[in-house]
Each structure stands twice: as C-alpha cells, then as structure tokens.
Amino acid sequence: MDDCLFCGIVAGRVPSEIVHESERTVAFRDIAPAAPVHVLVVPRQHVDNASSVGPEHAEDLAAMVVAAREIAEAEGIAGEERGYRLVFNVGRDSANSVPHLHLHVIGGRQMSWPPG
Ligand code: AMP
C-alpha cells in the first residue's frame, strides 16, 4: 500500500533502523521507545491489525513470533531471568496509531502488570 508508513519501511522508502529480517517479516526499532529494547515486527504483506488476522495469515503470525524470539536473544533479553513483553494494539482504547499489523517487542527493564 503506497500510503502505509510501515509498508514504506518494508519497501525501503521510509528510513528506519532495521534489526531483523526474514522471508515474511521486517523488524525495526520503535522511533519513540518505551523501554531500552523496543522493536516492531511487521509482516511484509500488509495486514491492517490483529483484528483483521485470519487463517490465511497463520504463517505470517508464526514468523512474527519467531522473529520476536530471535530479536530478544540478539538483544540479550531472552531467558527466564530477563524476559520481554509482546503486544498487539487494536483500536482507539489501546492507542493503536499505525494501521499495519505490528508486534511490539519490549524489554530491558522491569515492567509491571497490568499495563497503564
Ligand atoms: P501502535 O500504537 O501499536 O500503533 O504503535 C505504533 C508504534 O509505531 C509507536 O510505538 C510509534 O512510536 C511507532 N512509530 C511510528 N512511526 C514510526 C517510524 N517511522 N519508525 C519507527 N517506529 C515508528
């Protein structure tokens, strides 16, 4: 999609700090990080958000979670003693702002639950 920000990053039209790529996904650092590690994993194929996901997206979703684990390992936040949070925001109440499916990989500091 020409006017989609994250499609622009996937295509290389929009600059970003890419940290991981796979056949199905691209991951880059969040421009306004909420923690020392804050990476967004997106499918190369445009999907609006998690509520638009169907069975046809199963391989993309699996690839996104695998990418998140590989990123956590590379960033030194994997393993039981550290850990990380994976987040999909959907809709206004969640503060979802970019309409291209993305998985937040957040870590590198102690977090509380429930989130604010
Ligand atoms: P969400 O609220 O789930 O839609 O998250 C969108 C995220 O994208 C936010 O955390 C933003 O800081 C981040 N973001 C927006 N524009 C960019 C960009 N050009 N490069 C990297 N991250 C971005």
Coordinates of N, CA and C and ligand atoms in Angstrom, one line a residue:
M1 N 0.9 -1.2 0.0 CA 0.0 0.0 0.0 C 0.9 1.2 0.0
D2 N 0.7 2.1 -1.0 CA 1.6 3.3 -1.2 C 1.6 4.2 0.0
D3 N 0.4 4.4 0.7 CA 0.3 5.4 1.7 C 0.5 4.8 3.1
C4 N 0.9 3.6 3.2 CA 1.1 3.0 4.5 C 2.5 3.2 5.0
L5 N 2.7 3.7 6.2 CA 4.0 4.0 6.8 C 4.9 2.8 6.9
F6 N 4.4 1.7 7.4 CA 5.2 0.5 7.6 C 5.4 -0.2 6.3
C7 N 4.5 -0.1 5.4 CA 4.8 -0.7 4.0 C 6.0 0.1 3.4
G8 N 6.0 1.4 3.7 CA 7.1 2.2 3.2 C 8.5 1.8 3.9
I9 N 8.4 1.4 5.1 CA 9.7 0.9 5.8 C 10.1 -0.4 5.2
V10 N 9.1 -1.3 5.0 CA 9.4 -2.6 4.4 C 10.0 -2.5 3.0
A11 N 9.5 -1.5 2.2 CA 9.9 -1.3 0.9 C 11.2 -0.5 0.8
G12 N 11.7 0.1 2.0 CA 12.9 0.9 2.0 C 12.7 2.3 1.6
R13 N 11.4 2.7 1.4 CA 11.1 4.1 1.1 C 11.2 5.1 2.3
V14 N 11.0 4.5 3.4 CA 11.0 5.3 4.7 C 12.2 4.8 5.5
P15 N 13.0 5.7 6.0 CA 14.2 5.2 6.8 C 13.8 4.6 8.1
S16 N 14.5 3.6 8.5 CA 14.3 3.0 9.8 C 15.6 2.3 10.2
E17 N 15.7 1.9 11.5 CA 16.8 1.1 12.0 C 16.4 -0.3 12.0
I18 N 16.6 -1.0 10.9 CA 16.2 -2.4 10.8 C 17.1 -3.3 11.6
V19 N 16.5 -4.2 12.4 CA 17.4 -5.1 13.3 C 17.2 -6.5 12.9
H20 N 16.2 -6.9 12.1 CA 16.0 -8.3 11.8 C 15.1 -8.4 10.6
E21 N 15.4 -9.4 9.7 CA 14.6 -9.6 8.5 C 14.4 -11.1 8.3
S22 N 13.3 -11.5 7.9 CA 13.1 -12.9 7.4 C 12.3 -12.8 6.1
E23 N 12.0 -14.0 5.6 CA 11.2 -14.1 4.4 C 9.9 -13.4 4.5
R24 N 9.3 -13.5 5.7 CA 7.9 -12.9 5.9 C 7.9 -11.6 6.7
T25 N 9.0 -11.3 7.4 CA 8.9 -10.2 8.3 C 10.1 -9.2 8.2
V26 N 9.8 -8.0 8.7 CA 10.9 -7.0 8.9 C 10.7 -6.4 10.3
A27 N 11.8 -6.2 11.0 CA 11.7 -5.6 12.3 C 12.7 -4.4 12.5
F28 N 12.2 -3.4 13.1 CA 13.0 -2.1 13.2 C 12.7 -1.5 14.6
R29 N 13.6 -0.7 15.0 CA 13.5 0.0 16.4 C 12.3 1.0 16.3
D30 N 11.5 1.0 17.4 CA 10.5 2.0 17.5 C 11.1 3.4 17.6
I31 N 10.5 4.3 17.0 CA 11.0 5.7 16.9 C 10.9 6.4 18.3
A32 N 9.9 5.9 19.1 CA 9.7 6.5 20.4 C 9.7 5.4 21.5
P33 N 10.9 4.8 21.8 CA 11.0 3.6 22.6 C 10.4 3.8 24.0
A34 N 9.6 2.7 24.4 CA 9.0 2.7 25.7 C 9.9 2.0 26.7
A35 N 11.0 1.5 26.2 CA 11.9 0.7 27.1 C 13.3 0.6 26.4
P36 N 14.3 0.2 27.1 CA 15.6 0.1 26.4 C 15.6 -0.7 25.1
V37 N 14.8 -1.8 25.1 CA 14.6 -2.5 23.9 C 13.2 -2.3 23.5
H38 N 12.9 -1.8 22.3 CA 11.6 -1.6 21.8 C 11.6 -1.7 20.2
V39 N 11.3 -2.9 19.8 CA 11.4 -3.3 18.3 C 10.0 -3.6 17.9
L40 N 9.7 -3.2 16.6 CA 8.4 -3.5 16.0 C 8.6 -4.6 14.9
V41 N 7.9 -5.7 15.0 CA 8.0 -6.7 14.0 C 6.7 -6.6 13.1
V42 N 6.9 -6.5 11.8 CA 5.8 -6.3 10.9 C 5.9 -7.4 9.8
P43 N 4.7 -7.8 9.3 CA 4.7 -8.7 8.1 C 5.0 -7.9 6.9
R44 N 5.7 -8.5 5.9 CA 6.0 -7.8 4.7 C 4.7 -7.5 4.0
Q45 N 3.8 -8.5 4.0 CA 2.4 -8.3 3.4 C 1.6 -7.4 4.3
H46 N 0.9 -6.5 3.7 CA 0.1 -5.6 4.5 C -1.1 -6.3 5.1
V47 N -1.3 -6.1 6.5 CA -2.5 -6.6 7.2 C -2.8 -5.4 8.1
D48 N -4.1 -5.0 8.2 CA -4.4 -3.8 9.0 C -4.1 -3.9 10.4
N49 N -4.6 -4.9 11.1 CA -4.3 -5.0 12.6 C -4.7 -6.4 13.0
A50 N -4.5 -6.7 14.3 CA -4.7 -8.1 14.7 C -6.2 -8.6 14.6
S51 N -7.1 -7.6 14.5 CA -8.5 -8.0 14.4 C -8.8 -8.4 12.9
S52 N -7.9 -8.1 12.0 CA -8.1 -8.5 10.6 C -7.4 -9.8 10.3
V53 N -6.8 -10.4 11.3 CA -6.0 -11.6 11.0 C -7.0 -12.8 10.9
G54 N -6.7 -13.6 9.8 CA -7.5 -14.8 9.6 C -6.6 -16.0 9.4
P55 N -7.1 -17.2 9.1 CA -6.3 -18.4 8.9 C -5.3 -18.2 7.8
E56 N -5.6 -17.3 6.9 CA -4.6 -17.1 5.7 C -3.3 -16.4 6.2
H57 N -3.4 -15.9 7.4 CA -2.2 -15.2 7.9 C -1.4 -16.0 8.9
A58 N -1.7 -17.3 9.0 CA -1.1 -18.1 10.0 C 0.5 -18.1 9.9
E59 N 1.0 -18.2 8.7 CA 2.4 -18.3 8.6 C 3.1 -16.9 8.9
D60 N 2.4 -15.9 8.6 CA 3.0 -14.5 8.9 C 3.0 -14.4 10.5
L61 N 1.9 -14.8 11.1 CA 1.9 -14.7 12.6 C 3.0 -15.5 13.3
A62 N 3.1 -16.8 12.8 CA 4.2 -17.6 13.4 C 5.6 -17.0 13.1
A63 N 5.8 -16.5 11.9 CA 7.1 -15.9 11.6 C 7.3 -14.6 12.5
M64 N 6.3 -13.9 12.8 CA 6.4 -12.7 13.7 C 6.9 -13.1 15.1
V65 N 6.3 -14.2 15.6 CA 6.6 -14.6 17.0 C 8.0 -15.2 17.0
V66 N 8.4 -15.9 16.0 CA 9.8 -16.5 15.9 C 10.8 -15.3 15.8
A67 N 10.4 -14.3 15.0 CA 11.3 -13.2 14.8 C 11.5 -12.5 16.2
A68 N 10.4 -12.4 16.9 CA 10.5 -11.7 18.2 C 11.5 -12.5 19.2
R69 N 11.4 -13.8 19.2 CA 12.3 -14.5 20.0 C 13.8 -14.3 19.5
E70 N 14.0 -14.4 18.2 CA 15.4 -14.2 17.7 C 15.9 -12.8 18.1
I71 N 15.0 -11.8 18.0 CA 15.4 -10.4 18.4 C 15.7 -10.3 19.9
A72 N 14.9 -10.9 20.7 CA 15.1 -10.9 22.2 C 16.5 -11.6 22.5
E73 N 16.8 -12.7 21.8 CA 18.0 -13.3 22.0 C 19.2 -12.4 21.6
A74 N 19.1 -11.8 20.4 CA 20.1 -10.9 19.9 C 20.3 -9.7 20.8
E75 N 19.2 -9.2 21.5 CA 19.3 -8.0 22.3 C 19.6 -8.4 23.7
G76 N 19.8 -9.7 24.0 CA 20.2 -10.1 25.4 C 19.1 -10.0 26.4
I77 N 17.8 -10.1 26.0 CA 16.7 -10.0 27.0 C 15.9 -11.3 27.0
A78 N 16.4 -12.4 26.3 CA 15.7 -13.7 26.3 C 16.0 -14.4 27.6
G79 N 15.4 -15.5 27.9 CA 15.7 -16.3 29.1 C 14.9 -15.9 30.3
E80 N 14.7 -16.8 31.2 CA 13.8 -16.6 32.3 C 14.3 -15.5 33.3
E81 N 15.5 -15.2 33.3 CA 16.0 -14.1 34.3 C 15.7 -12.7 33.7
R82 N 15.6 -12.6 32.4 CA 15.3 -11.3 31.8 C 13.8 -11.4 31.4
G83 N 13.5 -11.5 30.1 CA 12.2 -11.5 29.6 C 11.7 -10.3 28.9
Y84 N 10.6 -10.4 28.2 CA 10.1 -9.3 27.4 C 8.6 -9.4 27.2
R85 N 8.1 -8.3 26.7 CA 6.6 -8.3 26.5 C 6.3 -8.2 25.0
L86 N 5.3 -9.0 24.6 CA 4.9 -8.9 23.2 C 3.5 -8.3 23.2
V87 N 3.3 -7.3 22.4 CA 2.0 -6.5 22.4 C 1.5 -6.3 21.0
F88 N 0.2 -6.6 20.8 CA -0.6 -6.1 19.6 C -1.6 -5.1 20.1
N89 N -1.6 -3.9 19.6 CA -2.6 -2.9 19.9 C -3.7 -3.0 18.9
V90 N -4.9 -2.9 19.3 CA -6.1 -2.9 18.4 C -7.0 -1.8 18.8
G91 N -7.2 -0.8 17.9 CA -8.3 0.1 18.2 C -7.9 1.3 19.1
R92 N -8.8 2.2 19.2 CA -8.5 3.5 19.9 C -8.2 3.4 21.3
D93 N -8.9 2.5 22.1 CA -8.6 2.4 23.5 C -7.2 1.9 23.8
S94 N -6.6 1.2 22.8 CA -5.3 0.6 23.1 C -4.2 1.6 22.6
A95 N -4.6 2.7 22.0 CA -3.7 3.7 21.4 C -3.1 3.2 20.2
N96 N -3.7 2.3 19.5 CA -3.2 1.9 18.2 C -3.1 3.1 17.2
S97 N -2.0 3.3 16.6 CA -1.8 4.5 15.8 C -1.4 4.2 14.4
V98 N -0.8 3.1 14.1 CA -0.3 2.8 12.7 C -1.1 1.6 12.2
P99 N -1.9 1.8 11.1 CA -2.7 0.7 10.6 C -2.0 -0.3 9.7
H100 N -0.9 -0.9 10.2 CA -0.2 -2.0 9.6 C 0.2 -2.9 10.7
L101 N -0.3 -4.1 10.7 CA -0.1 -5.1 11.8 C 1.4 -5.0 12.3
H102 N 1.6 -4.9 13.6 CA 2.9 -4.9 14.2 C 2.9 -5.4 15.6
L103 N 4.0 -6.2 15.9 CA 4.1 -6.8 17.2 C 5.2 -6.0 17.9
H104 N 4.9 -5.4 19.0 CA 5.8 -4.7 19.9 C 6.6 -5.7 20.6
V105 N 7.9 -5.6 20.6 CA 8.8 -6.4 21.4 C 9.5 -5.5 22.4
I106 N 9.1 -5.6 23.7 CA 9.5 -4.5 24.6 C 10.3 -5.2 25.8
G107 N 11.4 -4.7 26.2 CA 12.1 -5.3 27.3 C 13.3 -4.5 27.7
G108 N 14.1 -5.0 28.6 CA 15.3 -4.4 29.0 C 15.1 -3.6 30.3
R109 N 13.9 -3.6 30.8 CA 13.6 -3.0 32.2 C 12.5 -3.8 32.8
Q110 N 12.4 -3.7 34.1 CA 11.3 -4.4 34.9 C 10.0 -3.7 34.5
M111 N 9.0 -4.5 34.2 CA 7.7 -3.9 33.8 C 6.7 -4.4 34.8
S112 N 5.6 -3.6 34.9 CA 4.5 -4.0 35.9 C 3.3 -4.6 35.1
W113 N 2.4 -5.2 35.8 CA 1.2 -5.8 35.2 C 0.1 -5.5 36.2
P114 N -1.1 -5.0 35.8 CA -1.4 -4.7 34.4 C -0.8 -3.4 33.9
P115 N -0.7 -3.2 32.5 CA 0.0 -2.0 32.0 C -0.9 -0.8 32.2
G116 N -0.3 0.4 32.2 CA -1.1 1.6 32.4 C -1.9 2.0 31.2
Ligands
AMP1 P1 0.7 1.3 17.9 O1 0.3 2.3 19.0 O2 0.6 -0.1 18.4 O3 0.0 1.6 16.6 O4 2.3 1.5 17.7 C1 2.8 2.3 16.7 C2 4.3 2.5 17.0 O5 5.0 2.9 15.9 C3 4.5 3.5 18.1 O6 5.2 3.0 19.2 C4 5.4 4.6 17.4 O7 6.3 5.1 18.2 C5 6.0 3.8 16.3 N1 6.4 4.5 15.1 C6 5.7 5.5 14.4 N2 6.3 5.9 13.4 C7 7.5 5.2 13.3 C8 8.6 5.2 12.4 N3 8.7 6.0 11.3 N4 9.6 4.3 12.7 C9 9.6 3.5 13.8 N5 8.6 3.5 14.7 C10 7.5 4.3 14.4

